[in-house]
Amino acid sequence: MADSGDGAPTDDLYTEIAAKYGQAIERLAGAYEPDAEKRRDLLQEIHIALWRSLAAFDGRCSMRTWVYRVAHNTAISQVVRRRAKTASLVSLEELDMPEGTGDADRPLDEQRVRDRLMRLIQLLKPLDREVFVLYLEGMDAAAIGEITGLSASNVATKVHRIKQVLLQRFHEGRQ
Amino acid sequence: MTNDGAEDRALQAWQAQPTGEADMNADDIRLKAEMLETRTTRQMNLTRVAFALVVMGNIAEIVLEPNELERIGRGLTILAVVFLAFDYRRRAQRTAAALPSGAMDSLRFYRAELVRQRDAIGQVWWRWALPFVPGLALSIFGSALVTPRSPTQYAVLLLVFAVLLAGIALVNRREERKLQAEIDELDS
């Protein structure tokens, strides 16, 4: 247990985690929620869930795994709650984003790459979205598997597909 | 590099996103968590008041209504409301207990969420609609004995009632199937 009862150890741990993973959590929230206001709400929800969860942290997994699991699980919970209101989500295998997004005349700069990535990711079903986001955070297959609970072969297949998608969408010369 | 730099470009663009939109410290989070709890408690209290008002309205009807069958019908409606109130409380506690944790990987958590939602939807009909049927039916029957209406009026009333219940059941069944399909996909 990370908290002896007065809240201070949990607060210290939370502060440390927020400093270390805050930016990644913010990127993650963007992957689940395109609307700015709702994204802030989700971000806040994730931080509250994280802060509350720390008292139960027992060290059976790494702190990084714990943080990402709490963050993604909170976001997944929101996806499930809103599933009736959202458009159909697709798997990585089904992903086929149309190119006609109205920005074809602009150079493929960082902002545009990011916009395209976000659009792609937000089309995906929760677990595929999570794998995509974790991959973009630079995690290897073992870490992705531990956080998601997917088998190594399953993660490898999904990562392979993500690489194909990235190549298809972002190779040099594509506008 | 086998992919023409596409992978690096995507990773770099992703990780270079501007952040800092909501930097929070432990005190902020504690405050926001308390505000969230206050809001939840307020919502629970409002629901309790709504349940109490329905019960009181039906008690008043029992006191004022001379028709015996209608009074029994109102009594059954009160029982249905009490059942609903306890069920609502139990579900709220269960939902609070199922808060996202790091002890569960996402696959298990996602599956558990889908199962929870499937079960909740699957039980709507008999938990939220069925308990009210006996009381409502008895009240209508009692009222019909006192002031008889034409058979057509009864037929229309029965039809509306049946269509409403069947509609709820059909919509929920469809949603339940969709959720089951997602669960099956995760299990495969």
mmCIF file of C-alpha atoms in Angstrom:
data_model
loop_
_atom_site.group_PDB
_atom_site.id
_atom_site.type_symbol
_atom_site.label_atom_id
_atom_site.label_comp_id
_atom_site.label_asym_id
_atom_site.label_seq_id
_atom_site.Cartn_x
_atom_site.Cartn_y
_atom_site.Cartn_z
ATOM 1 C CA MET A 1 0.000 0.000 0.000
ATOM 2 C CA ALA A 2 1.336 3.417 -0.887
ATOM 3 C CA ASP A 3 -0.623 5.332 1.724
ATOM 4 C CA SER A 4 -0.418 4.962 5.469
ATOM 5 C CA GLY A 5 -3.660 6.834 6.022
ATOM 6 C CA ASP A 6 -2.896 10.549 6.152
ATOM 7 C CA GLY A 7 -2.715 10.882 2.366
ATOM 8 C CA ALA A 8 0.782 12.401 2.304
ATOM 9 C CA PRO A 9 2.682 9.405 0.838
ATOM 10 C CA THR A 10 0.040 9.061 -1.878
ATOM 11 C CA ASP A 11 0.269 12.785 -2.589
ATOM 12 C CA ASP A 12 4.048 12.599 -2.902
ATOM 13 C CA LEU A 13 3.806 9.608 -5.185
ATOM 14 C CA TYR A 14 1.106 11.294 -7.247
ATOM 15 C CA THR A 15 3.207 14.439 -7.644
ATOM 16 C CA GLU A 16 6.127 12.335 -8.832
ATOM 17 C CA ILE A 17 3.922 10.460 -11.298
ATOM 18 C CA ALA A 18 2.210 13.598 -12.602
ATOM 19 C CA ALA A 19 5.614 15.126 -13.313
ATOM 20 C CA LYS A 20 6.896 11.997 -15.040
ATOM 21 C CA TYR A 21 3.831 10.836 -16.972
ATOM 22 C CA GLY A 22 1.652 13.975 -17.142
ATOM 23 C CA GLN A 23 2.482 14.760 -20.757
ATOM 24 C CA ALA A 24 1.933 11.179 -21.922
ATOM 25 C CA ILE A 25 -1.413 11.108 -20.105
ATOM 26 C CA GLU A 26 -2.420 14.321 -21.837
ATOM 27 C CA ARG A 27 -1.549 12.870 -25.250
ATOM 28 C CA LEU A 28 -3.510 9.757 -24.331
ATOM 29 C CA ALA A 29 -6.581 11.827 -23.418
ATOM 30 C CA GLY A 30 -6.361 13.492 -26.841
ATOM 31 C CA ALA A 31 -6.448 10.081 -28.498
ATOM 32 C CA TYR A 32 -9.752 9.271 -26.818
ATOM 33 C CA GLU A 33 -11.490 12.637 -26.897
ATOM 34 C CA PRO A 34 -11.330 15.081 -29.844
ATOM 35 C CA ASP A 35 -13.457 17.768 -28.186
ATOM 36 C CA ALA A 36 -11.258 20.145 -26.155
ATOM 37 C CA GLU A 37 -13.623 20.592 -23.231
ATOM 38 C CA LYS A 38 -14.456 16.907 -22.933
ATOM 39 C CA ARG A 39 -10.749 16.141 -23.248
ATOM 40 C CA ARG A 40 -10.043 18.331 -20.215
ATOM 41 C CA ASP A 41 -12.795 16.514 -18.314
ATOM 42 C CA LEU A 42 -11.343 13.147 -19.271
ATOM 43 C CA LEU A 43 -7.868 14.279 -18.288
ATOM 44 C CA GLN A 44 -9.161 15.366 -14.913
ATOM 45 C CA GLU A 45 -11.017 12.067 -14.519
ATOM 46 C CA ILE A 46 -7.825 10.159 -15.294
ATOM 47 C CA HIS A 47 -5.818 12.147 -12.751
ATOM 48 C CA ILE A 48 -8.457 11.617 -10.062
ATOM 49 C CA ALA A 49 -8.579 7.873 -10.831
ATOM 50 C CA LEU A 50 -4.804 7.752 -10.682
ATOM 51 C CA TRP A 51 -4.611 9.605 -7.381
ATOM 52 C CA ARG A 52 -7.306 7.364 -5.866
ATOM 53 C CA SER A 53 -5.707 4.199 -7.211
ATOM 54 C CA LEU A 54 -2.296 4.805 -5.687
ATOM 55 C CA ALA A 55 -3.377 3.638 -2.239
ATOM 56 C CA ALA A 56 -3.935 0.203 -3.797
ATOM 57 C CA PHE A 57 -0.624 0.068 -5.649
ATOM 58 C CA ASP A 58 1.061 -3.111 -4.411
ATOM 59 C CA GLY A 59 4.156 -3.201 -6.594
ATOM 60 C CA ARG A 60 3.095 -6.349 -8.448
ATOM 61 C CA CYS A 61 3.635 -4.474 -11.694
ATOM 62 C CA SER A 62 5.836 -1.503 -12.464
ATOM 63 C CA MET A 63 4.577 1.982 -11.691
ATOM 64 C CA ARG A 64 4.634 2.798 -15.403
ATOM 65 C CA THR A 65 2.368 -0.168 -16.180
ATOM 66 C CA TRP A 66 0.056 0.852 -13.344
ATOM 67 C CA VAL A 67 -0.183 4.453 -14.546
ATOM 68 C CA TYR A 68 -0.914 3.528 -18.153
ATOM 69 C CA ARG A 69 -3.448 0.907 -17.124
ATOM 70 C CA VAL A 70 -5.351 3.355 -14.929
ATOM 71 C CA ALA A 71 -5.261 6.025 -17.622
ATOM 72 C CA HIS A 72 -6.385 3.746 -20.465
ATOM 73 C CA ASN A 73 -8.963 1.960 -18.327
ATOM 74 C CA THR A 74 -10.506 5.295 -17.359
ATOM 75 C CA ALA A 75 -10.651 6.306 -21.025
ATOM 76 C CA ILE A 76 -12.016 2.889 -22.046
ATOM 77 C CA SER A 77 -14.705 3.233 -19.419
ATOM 78 C CA GLN A 78 -15.750 6.468 -21.093
ATOM 79 C CA VAL A 79 -15.770 4.855 -24.551
ATOM 80 C CA VAL A 80 -18.057 2.086 -23.250
ATOM 81 C CA ARG A 81 -20.372 4.605 -21.564
ATOM 82 C CA ARG A 82 -20.664 6.674 -24.735
ATOM 83 C CA ARG A 83 -20.728 3.807 -27.206
ATOM 84 C CA ALA A 84 -24.341 4.437 -28.209
ATOM 85 C CA LYS A 85 -23.525 8.041 -29.150
ATOM 86 C CA THR A 86 -20.317 7.409 -31.059
ATOM 87 C CA ALA A 87 -19.896 6.234 -34.617
ATOM 88 C CA SER A 88 -18.852 2.642 -35.229
ATOM 89 C CA LEU A 89 -15.241 2.042 -34.321
ATOM 90 C CA VAL A 90 -13.047 -0.215 -36.400
ATOM 91 C CA SER A 91 -10.183 -2.586 -35.748
ATOM 92 C CA LEU A 92 -6.660 -2.009 -37.049
ATOM 93 C CA GLU A 93 -7.324 -4.616 -39.742
ATOM 94 C CA GLU A 94 -10.398 -2.746 -40.923
ATOM 95 C CA LEU A 95 -8.762 0.669 -40.802
ATOM 96 C CA ASP A 96 -9.028 2.393 -44.132
ATOM 97 C CA MET A 97 -9.223 6.133 -43.618
ATOM 98 C CA PRO A 98 -10.260 8.061 -46.725
ATOM 99 C CA GLU A 99 -7.649 10.546 -47.888
ATOM 100 C CA GLY A 100 -10.110 13.260 -48.864
ATOM 101 C CA THR A 101 -9.732 15.242 -45.653
ATOM 102 C CA GLY A 102 -9.450 18.662 -47.251
ATOM 103 C CA ASP A 103 -5.785 19.240 -46.421
ATOM 104 C CA ALA A 104 -4.169 17.620 -49.452
ATOM 105 C CA ASP A 105 -2.673 20.886 -50.710
ATOM 106 C CA ARG A 106 -0.775 21.538 -47.463
ATOM 107 C CA PRO A 107 2.720 20.130 -46.872
ATOM 108 C CA LEU A 108 2.969 17.105 -44.584
ATOM 109 C CA ASP A 109 4.317 19.077 -41.652
ATOM 110 C CA GLU A 110 4.347 17.987 -38.021
ATOM 111 C CA GLN A 111 0.943 19.464 -37.251
ATOM 112 C CA ARG A 112 -0.641 17.743 -40.211
ATOM 113 C CA VAL A 113 0.965 14.431 -39.339
ATOM 114 C CA ARG A 114 -0.430 14.851 -35.844
ATOM 115 C CA ASP A 115 -3.912 15.710 -37.119
ATOM 116 C CA ARG A 116 -3.916 12.663 -39.356
ATOM 117 C CA LEU A 117 -2.676 10.453 -36.547
ATOM 118 C CA MET A 118 -5.407 11.681 -34.238
ATOM 119 C CA ARG A 119 -8.088 11.094 -36.856
ATOM 120 C CA LEU A 120 -6.811 7.579 -37.461
ATOM 121 C CA ILE A 121 -6.527 6.706 -33.797
ATOM 122 C CA GLN A 122 -9.956 8.022 -32.907
ATOM 123 C CA LEU A 123 -11.508 5.634 -35.441
ATOM 124 C CA LEU A 124 -10.129 2.613 -33.638
ATOM 125 C CA LYS A 125 -11.713 0.256 -31.142
ATOM 126 C CA PRO A 126 -10.399 0.788 -27.595
ATOM 127 C CA LEU A 127 -7.761 -1.944 -27.422
ATOM 128 C CA ASP A 128 -6.366 -1.234 -30.877
ATOM 129 C CA ARG A 129 -6.353 2.460 -30.023
ATOM 130 C CA GLU A 130 -4.450 1.693 -26.849
ATOM 131 C CA VAL A 131 -1.834 -0.376 -28.687
ATOM 132 C CA PHE A 132 -1.436 2.406 -31.257
ATOM 133 C CA VAL A 133 -0.990 5.068 -28.570
ATOM 134 C CA LEU A 134 1.475 2.972 -26.568
ATOM 135 C CA TYR A 135 3.426 2.280 -29.731
ATOM 136 C CA LEU A 136 3.566 6.008 -30.488
ATOM 137 C CA GLU A 137 4.814 6.553 -26.939
ATOM 138 C CA GLY A 138 7.771 4.414 -27.943
ATOM 139 C CA MET A 139 6.977 1.277 -25.942
ATOM 140 C CA ASP A 140 8.141 -2.161 -26.973
ATOM 141 C CA ALA A 141 5.857 -5.156 -27.497
ATOM 142 C CA ALA A 142 6.524 -6.600 -24.026
ATOM 143 C CA ALA A 143 5.497 -3.376 -22.269
ATOM 144 C CA ILE A 144 2.430 -3.022 -24.493
ATOM 145 C CA GLY A 145 1.478 -6.626 -23.714
ATOM 146 C CA GLU A 146 1.804 -6.092 -19.971
ATOM 147 C CA ILE A 147 -0.364 -2.982 -19.993
ATOM 148 C CA THR A 148 -3.034 -4.270 -22.355
ATOM 149 C CA GLY A 149 -3.095 -7.945 -21.383
ATOM 150 C CA LEU A 150 -2.812 -8.944 -25.054
ATOM 151 C CA SER A 151 -0.589 -11.893 -25.969
ATOM 152 C CA ALA A 152 2.864 -11.237 -27.398
ATOM 153 C CA SER A 153 1.827 -12.585 -30.805
ATOM 154 C CA ASN A 154 -1.286 -10.447 -30.809
ATOM 155 C CA VAL A 155 0.709 -7.319 -29.969
ATOM 156 C CA ALA A 156 3.270 -8.177 -32.645
ATOM 157 C CA THR A 157 0.519 -8.544 -35.255
ATOM 158 C CA LYS A 158 -1.026 -5.237 -34.270
ATOM 159 C CA VAL A 159 2.318 -3.414 -34.254
ATOM 160 C CA HIS A 160 3.052 -4.822 -37.702
ATOM 161 C CA ARG A 161 -0.280 -3.475 -38.915
ATOM 162 C CA ILE A 162 0.394 -0.086 -37.302
ATOM 163 C CA LYS A 163 3.707 0.131 -39.154
ATOM 164 C CA GLN A 164 1.905 -0.654 -42.410
ATOM 165 C CA VAL A 165 -0.652 2.056 -41.699
ATOM 166 C CA LEU A 166 2.065 4.587 -40.888
ATOM 167 C CA LEU A 167 3.959 3.712 -44.050
ATOM 168 C CA GLN A 168 0.805 4.014 -46.098
ATOM 169 C CA ARG A 169 -0.158 7.363 -44.602
ATOM 170 C CA PHE A 170 3.069 9.149 -43.812
ATOM 171 C CA HIS A 171 5.823 8.074 -46.192
ATOM 172 C CA GLU A 172 8.005 10.704 -47.837
ATOM 173 C CA GLY A 173 6.375 12.455 -50.779
ATOM 174 C CA ARG A 174 2.828 11.849 -49.591
ATOM 175 C CA GLN A 175 0.917 15.070 -49.234
ATOM 176 C CA MET B 1 14.899 2.378 -42.162
ATOM 177 C CA THR B 2 12.466 0.276 -44.100
ATOM 178 C CA ASN B 3 9.549 2.610 -44.054
ATOM 179 C CA ASP B 4 10.938 5.766 -45.540
ATOM 180 C CA GLY B 5 11.003 7.634 -42.201
ATOM 181 C CA ALA B 6 7.224 7.432 -41.854
ATOM 182 C CA GLU B 7 7.444 5.703 -38.517
ATOM 183 C CA ASP B 8 9.947 8.199 -37.097
ATOM 184 C CA ARG B 9 7.937 11.127 -38.412
ATOM 185 C CA ALA B 10 4.767 9.821 -36.781
ATOM 186 C CA LEU B 11 6.472 9.082 -33.459
ATOM 187 C CA GLN B 12 8.157 12.466 -33.422
ATOM 188 C CA ALA B 13 4.960 14.334 -34.290
ATOM 189 C CA TRP B 14 3.076 12.404 -31.616
ATOM 190 C CA GLN B 15 5.570 12.958 -28.846
ATOM 191 C CA ALA B 16 6.136 16.629 -29.713
ATOM 192 C CA GLN B 17 2.502 17.523 -29.099
ATOM 193 C CA PRO B 18 2.059 20.705 -27.096
ATOM 194 C CA THR B 19 0.978 19.733 -23.578
ATOM 195 C CA GLY B 20 0.584 21.437 -20.219
ATOM 196 C CA GLU B 21 -3.108 22.098 -20.735
ATOM 197 C CA ALA B 22 -4.010 20.836 -17.303
ATOM 198 C CA ASP B 23 -1.025 20.632 -14.998
ATOM 199 C CA MET B 24 -2.336 19.445 -11.655
ATOM 200 C CA ASN B 25 -0.865 18.942 -8.241
ATOM 201 C CA ALA B 26 -2.065 16.723 -5.416
ATOM 202 C CA ASP B 27 -4.048 19.533 -3.760
ATOM 203 C CA ASP B 28 -5.904 20.289 -7.022
ATOM 204 C CA ILE B 29 -6.727 16.633 -7.452
ATOM 205 C CA ARG B 30 -7.895 16.244 -3.860
ATOM 206 C CA LEU B 31 -10.174 19.255 -4.311
ATOM 207 C CA LYS B 32 -11.550 18.008 -7.626
ATOM 208 C CA ALA B 33 -12.121 14.529 -6.179
ATOM 209 C CA GLU B 34 -14.050 16.072 -3.291
ATOM 210 C CA MET B 35 -16.111 18.163 -5.705
ATOM 211 C CA LEU B 36 -16.875 15.047 -7.733
ATOM 212 C CA GLU B 37 -17.970 13.196 -4.600
ATOM 213 C CA THR B 38 -20.174 16.116 -3.566
ATOM 214 C CA ARG B 39 -21.784 16.148 -7.007
ATOM 215 C CA THR B 40 -22.373 12.396 -6.899
ATOM 216 C CA THR B 41 -23.875 12.641 -3.406
ATOM 217 C CA ARG B 42 -26.145 15.476 -4.554
ATOM 218 C CA GLN B 43 -27.341 13.407 -7.524
ATOM 219 C CA MET B 44 -28.000 10.441 -5.229
ATOM 220 C CA ASN B 45 -29.958 12.668 -2.846
ATOM 221 C CA LEU B 46 -32.039 14.100 -5.689
ATOM 222 C CA THR B 47 -32.849 10.569 -6.821
ATOM 223 C CA ARG B 48 -33.853 9.658 -3.255
ATOM 224 C CA VAL B 49 -36.150 12.698 -3.131
ATOM 225 C CA ALA B 50 -37.713 11.689 -6.469
ATOM 226 C CA PHE B 51 -38.338 8.144 -5.180
ATOM 227 C CA ALA B 52 -39.796 9.551 -1.933
ATOM 228 C CA LEU B 53 -42.138 11.882 -3.848
ATOM 229 C CA VAL B 54 -43.473 9.002 -5.954
ATOM 230 C CA VAL B 55 -44.034 6.909 -2.806
ATOM 231 C CA MET B 56 -45.762 9.820 -1.025
ATOM 232 C CA GLY B 57 -47.982 10.466 -4.056
ATOM 233 C CA ASN B 58 -49.070 6.843 -4.070
ATOM 234 C CA ILE B 59 -49.625 6.839 -0.290
ATOM 235 C CA ALA B 60 -51.898 9.866 -0.728
ATOM 236 C CA GLU B 61 -53.822 7.990 -3.418
ATOM 237 C CA ILE B 62 -54.210 4.984 -1.099
ATOM 238 C CA VAL B 63 -55.613 7.225 1.621
ATOM 239 C CA LEU B 64 -57.963 9.143 -0.680
ATOM 240 C CA GLU B 65 -58.975 6.434 -3.151
ATOM 241 C CA PRO B 66 -62.202 4.616 -2.276
ATOM 242 C CA ASN B 67 -61.692 1.852 -4.837
ATOM 243 C CA GLU B 68 -60.149 -1.174 -3.121
ATOM 244 C CA LEU B 69 -58.442 -2.589 -6.218
ATOM 245 C CA GLU B 70 -56.897 0.749 -7.120
ATOM 246 C CA ARG B 71 -55.580 1.083 -3.570
ATOM 247 C CA ILE B 72 -53.973 -2.358 -3.774
ATOM 248 C CA GLY B 73 -52.538 -1.351 -7.152
ATOM 249 C CA ARG B 74 -51.009 1.781 -5.592
ATOM 250 C CA GLY B 75 -49.576 -0.336 -2.799
ATOM 251 C CA LEU B 76 -47.918 -2.636 -5.331
ATOM 252 C CA THR B 77 -46.517 0.426 -7.136
ATOM 253 C CA ILE B 78 -44.961 1.591 -3.848
ATOM 254 C CA LEU B 79 -43.335 -1.828 -3.448
ATOM 255 C CA ALA B 80 -41.985 -1.526 -7.003
ATOM 256 C CA VAL B 81 -40.534 1.931 -6.253
ATOM 257 C CA VAL B 82 -38.895 0.667 -3.040
ATOM 258 C CA PHE B 83 -37.405 -2.276 -4.950
ATOM 259 C CA LEU B 84 -36.147 0.115 -7.618
ATOM 260 C CA ALA B 85 -34.605 2.443 -5.018
ATOM 261 C CA PHE B 86 -32.667 -0.396 -3.371
ATOM 262 C CA ASP B 87 -31.601 -1.751 -6.736
ATOM 263 C CA TYR B 88 -30.431 1.724 -7.811
ATOM 264 C CA ARG B 89 -28.381 2.083 -4.618
ATOM 265 C CA ARG B 90 -26.839 -1.361 -5.000
ATOM 266 C CA ARG B 91 -25.885 -0.622 -8.602
ATOM 267 C CA ALA B 92 -24.389 2.753 -7.697
ATOM 268 C CA GLN B 93 -22.234 1.055 -5.052
ATOM 269 C CA ARG B 94 -21.158 -1.621 -7.509
ATOM 270 C CA THR B 95 -20.251 1.006 -10.111
ATOM 271 C CA ALA B 96 -18.207 2.922 -7.527
ATOM 272 C CA ALA B 97 -16.389 -0.285 -6.603
ATOM 273 C CA ALA B 98 -15.531 -0.925 -10.276
ATOM 274 C CA LEU B 99 -13.422 2.235 -10.628
ATOM 275 C CA PRO B 100 -10.495 1.916 -13.016
ATOM 276 C CA SER B 101 -7.488 0.385 -11.325
ATOM 277 C CA GLY B 102 -3.985 -0.477 -12.408
ATOM 278 C CA ALA B 103 -4.342 -3.979 -11.021
ATOM 279 C CA MET B 104 -6.360 -5.032 -14.060
ATOM 280 C CA ASP B 105 -4.976 -5.045 -17.563
ATOM 281 C CA SER B 106 -7.030 -3.271 -20.218
ATOM 282 C CA LEU B 107 -8.286 -6.422 -21.913
ATOM 283 C CA ARG B 108 -9.842 -7.711 -18.673
ATOM 284 C CA PHE B 109 -11.095 -4.265 -17.692
ATOM 285 C CA TYR B 110 -12.679 -3.619 -21.097
ATOM 286 C CA ARG B 111 -14.336 -7.031 -21.077
ATOM 287 C CA ALA B 112 -15.654 -6.477 -17.537
ATOM 288 C CA GLU B 113 -17.088 -3.098 -18.560
ATOM 289 C CA LEU B 114 -18.829 -4.610 -21.585
ATOM 290 C CA VAL B 115 -20.237 -7.458 -19.462
ATOM 291 C CA ARG B 116 -21.446 -4.987 -16.832
ATOM 292 C CA GLN B 117 -23.184 -2.880 -19.454
ATOM 293 C CA ARG B 118 -24.660 -5.937 -21.227
ATOM 294 C CA ASP B 119 -26.075 -7.246 -17.944
ATOM 295 C CA ALA B 120 -27.433 -3.830 -16.980
ATOM 296 C CA ILE B 121 -29.200 -3.458 -20.336
ATOM 297 C CA GLY B 122 -30.410 -7.059 -20.289
ATOM 298 C CA GLN B 123 -32.028 -6.520 -16.902
ATOM 299 C CA VAL B 124 -33.714 -3.187 -17.666
ATOM 300 C CA TRP B 125 -36.985 -4.789 -18.686
ATOM 301 C CA TRP B 126 -37.554 -6.936 -15.632
ATOM 302 C CA ARG B 127 -35.853 -4.608 -13.162
ATOM 303 C CA TRP B 128 -37.276 -1.269 -14.288
ATOM 304 C CA ALA B 129 -40.484 -2.089 -16.167
ATOM 305 C CA LEU B 130 -41.844 -5.418 -14.938
ATOM 306 C CA PRO B 131 -42.154 -4.482 -11.208
ATOM 307 C CA PHE B 132 -44.608 -1.735 -12.161
ATOM 308 C CA VAL B 133 -46.841 -3.957 -14.294
ATOM 309 C CA PRO B 134 -48.931 -5.590 -11.486
ATOM 310 C CA GLY B 135 -49.651 -2.314 -9.683
ATOM 311 C CA LEU B 136 -50.447 -0.448 -12.871
ATOM 312 C CA ALA B 137 -52.616 -3.277 -14.237
ATOM 313 C CA LEU B 138 -54.556 -3.546 -10.975
ATOM 314 C CA SER B 139 -55.087 0.219 -10.819
ATOM 315 C CA ILE B 140 -56.394 0.272 -14.393
ATOM 316 C CA PHE B 141 -58.591 -2.780 -13.760
ATOM 317 C CA GLY B 142 -59.976 -1.243 -10.548
ATOM 318 C CA SER B 143 -60.683 2.030 -12.312
ATOM 319 C CA ALA B 144 -62.419 0.156 -15.143
ATOM 320 C CA LEU B 145 -64.758 -1.558 -12.695
ATOM 321 C CA VAL B 146 -65.868 1.779 -11.277
ATOM 322 C CA THR B 147 -66.131 3.702 -14.562
ATOM 323 C CA PRO B 148 -66.483 1.223 -17.432
ATOM 324 C CA ARG B 149 -65.176 2.295 -20.841
ATOM 325 C CA SER B 150 -65.772 0.930 -24.336
ATOM 326 C CA PRO B 151 -63.930 -2.259 -25.410
ATOM 327 C CA THR B 152 -62.097 -0.202 -28.042
ATOM 328 C CA GLN B 153 -60.656 2.077 -25.364
ATOM 329 C CA TYR B 154 -59.404 -0.950 -23.423
ATOM 330 C CA ALA B 155 -57.974 -2.482 -26.556
ATOM 331 C CA VAL B 156 -56.071 0.734 -27.391
ATOM 332 C CA LEU B 157 -54.804 1.045 -23.833
ATOM 333 C CA LEU B 158 -53.633 -2.567 -23.814
ATOM 334 C CA LEU B 159 -51.998 -2.162 -27.202
ATOM 335 C CA VAL B 160 -50.093 0.979 -26.149
ATOM 336 C CA PHE B 161 -48.962 -0.781 -22.999
ATOM 337 C CA ALA B 162 -47.852 -3.909 -24.898
ATOM 338 C CA VAL B 163 -46.075 -1.946 -27.650
ATOM 339 C CA LEU B 164 -44.216 0.120 -25.070
ATOM 340 C CA LEU B 165 -42.982 -2.911 -23.158
ATOM 341 C CA ALA B 166 -42.161 -4.845 -26.317
ATOM 342 C CA GLY B 167 -40.321 -1.796 -27.709
ATOM 343 C CA ILE B 168 -38.150 -1.516 -24.607
ATOM 344 C CA ALA B 169 -37.425 -5.242 -24.769
ATOM 345 C CA LEU B 170 -36.532 -5.161 -28.481
ATOM 346 C CA VAL B 171 -34.238 -2.126 -28.294
ATOM 347 C CA ASN B 172 -32.438 -3.565 -25.287
ATOM 348 C CA ARG B 173 -32.152 -6.987 -26.893
ATOM 349 C CA ARG B 174 -30.493 -5.444 -29.939
ATOM 350 C CA GLU B 175 -28.042 -3.480 -27.780
ATOM 351 C CA GLU B 176 -27.354 -6.566 -25.690
ATOM 352 C CA ARG B 177 -26.490 -8.557 -28.830
ATOM 353 C CA LYS B 178 -24.088 -5.848 -30.002
ATOM 354 C CA LEU B 179 -22.296 -5.899 -26.657
ATOM 355 C CA GLN B 180 -22.175 -9.709 -26.675
ATOM 356 C CA ALA B 181 -20.640 -9.599 -30.164
ATOM 357 C CA GLU B 182 -17.909 -7.288 -28.845
ATOM 358 C CA ILE B 183 -17.316 -9.596 -25.869
ATOM 359 C CA ASP B 184 -17.097 -12.617 -28.195
ATOM 360 C CA GLU B 185 -14.612 -10.732 -30.357
ATOM 361 C CA LEU B 186 -12.415 -10.108 -27.308
ATOM 362 C CA ASP B 187 -12.662 -13.782 -26.305
ATOM 363 C CA SER B 188 -11.744 -15.091 -29.752
#
